[in-house]
CSV table of C-alpha atoms in Angstrom, one decimal:
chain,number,residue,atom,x,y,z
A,22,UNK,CA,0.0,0.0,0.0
A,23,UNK,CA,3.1,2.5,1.0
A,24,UNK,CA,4.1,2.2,-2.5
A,25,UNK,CA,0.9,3.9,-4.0
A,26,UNK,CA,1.8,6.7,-2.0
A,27,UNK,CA,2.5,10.2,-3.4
A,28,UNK,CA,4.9,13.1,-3.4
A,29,UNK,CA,5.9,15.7,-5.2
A,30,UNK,CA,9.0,15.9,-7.7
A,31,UNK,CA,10.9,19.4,-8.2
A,32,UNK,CA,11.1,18.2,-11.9
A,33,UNK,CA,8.6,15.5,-12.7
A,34,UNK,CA,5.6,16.6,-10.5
A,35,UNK,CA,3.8,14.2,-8.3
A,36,UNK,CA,5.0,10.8,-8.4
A,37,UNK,CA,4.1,7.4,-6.1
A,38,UNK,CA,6.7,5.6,-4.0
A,39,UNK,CA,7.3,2.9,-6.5
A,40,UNK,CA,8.2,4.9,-9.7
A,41,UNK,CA,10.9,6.9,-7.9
A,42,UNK,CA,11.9,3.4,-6.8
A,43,UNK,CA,12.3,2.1,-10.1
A,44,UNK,CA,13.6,5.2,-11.8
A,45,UNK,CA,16.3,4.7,-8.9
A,46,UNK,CA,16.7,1.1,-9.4
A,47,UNK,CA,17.6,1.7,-13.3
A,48,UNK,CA,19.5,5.3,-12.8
A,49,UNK,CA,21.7,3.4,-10.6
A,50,UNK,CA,22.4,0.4,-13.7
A,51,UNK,CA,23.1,2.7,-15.8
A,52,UNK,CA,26.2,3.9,-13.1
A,53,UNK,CA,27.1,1.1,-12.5
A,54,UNK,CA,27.3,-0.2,-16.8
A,55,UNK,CA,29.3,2.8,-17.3
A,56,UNK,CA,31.8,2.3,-14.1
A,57,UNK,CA,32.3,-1.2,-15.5
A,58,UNK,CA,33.4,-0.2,-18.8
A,59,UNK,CA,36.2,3.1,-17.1
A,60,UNK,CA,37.4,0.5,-15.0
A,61,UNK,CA,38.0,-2.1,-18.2
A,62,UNK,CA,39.4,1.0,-19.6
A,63,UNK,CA,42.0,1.6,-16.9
A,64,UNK,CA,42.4,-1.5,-16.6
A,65,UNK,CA,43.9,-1.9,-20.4
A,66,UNK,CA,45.4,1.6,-19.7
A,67,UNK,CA,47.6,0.4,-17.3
A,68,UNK,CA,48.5,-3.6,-18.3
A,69,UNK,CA,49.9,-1.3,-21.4
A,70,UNK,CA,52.8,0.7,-19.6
Protein backbone atom coordinates (compact mmCIF):
# COMPACT_ATOMS: atom_id res chain seq x y z
CA UNK A 1 0.00 0.00 0.00
CA UNK A 2 3.08 2.48 0.97
CA UNK A 3 4.13 2.16 -2.49
CA UNK A 4 0.95 3.87 -4.02
CA UNK A 5 1.76 6.70 -2.04
CA UNK A 6 2.54 10.16 -3.43
CA UNK A 7 4.91 13.12 -3.41
CA UNK A 8 5.87 15.74 -5.17
CA UNK A 9 9.02 15.91 -7.65
CA UNK A 10 10.89 19.42 -8.22
CA UNK A 11 11.09 18.21 -11.92
CA UNK A 12 8.64 15.55 -12.69
CA UNK A 13 5.56 16.64 -10.53
CA UNK A 14 3.77 14.20 -8.33
CA UNK A 15 4.97 10.81 -8.39
CA UNK A 16 4.06 7.35 -6.13
CA UNK A 17 6.71 5.58 -4.04
CA UNK A 18 7.33 2.88 -6.49
CA UNK A 19 8.23 4.94 -9.67
CA UNK A 20 10.88 6.90 -7.94
CA UNK A 21 11.88 3.35 -6.82
CA UNK A 22 12.32 2.07 -10.09
CA UNK A 23 13.64 5.24 -11.82
CA UNK A 24 16.25 4.70 -8.93
CA UNK A 25 16.72 1.12 -9.39
CA UNK A 26 17.58 1.72 -13.33
CA UNK A 27 19.47 5.26 -12.76
CA UNK A 28 21.68 3.43 -10.59
CA UNK A 29 22.42 0.39 -13.73
CA UNK A 30 23.05 2.68 -15.80
CA UNK A 31 26.21 3.94 -13.13
CA UNK A 32 27.14 1.11 -12.54
CA UNK A 33 27.25 -0.15 -16.82
CA UNK A 34 29.26 2.82 -17.30
CA UNK A 35 31.75 2.30 -14.13
CA UNK A 36 32.32 -1.22 -15.53
CA UNK A 37 33.43 -0.15 -18.80
CA UNK A 38 36.20 3.05 -17.05
CA UNK A 39 37.43 0.47 -15.01
CA UNK A 40 37.97 -2.09 -18.16
CA UNK A 41 39.42 1.01 -19.60
CA UNK A 42 41.98 1.55 -16.91
CA UNK A 43 42.41 -1.45 -16.60
CA UNK A 44 43.86 -1.87 -20.36
CA UNK A 45 45.41 1.60 -19.70
CA UNK A 46 47.61 0.39 -17.26
CA UNK A 47 48.48 -3.57 -18.28
CA UNK A 48 49.94 -1.31 -21.41
CA UNK A 49 52.84 0.70 -19.60
Amino acid sequence: RDWWRTGQHTEFGELKLFQQASYFACHELAHMAQIKRLAKANETFYKEK
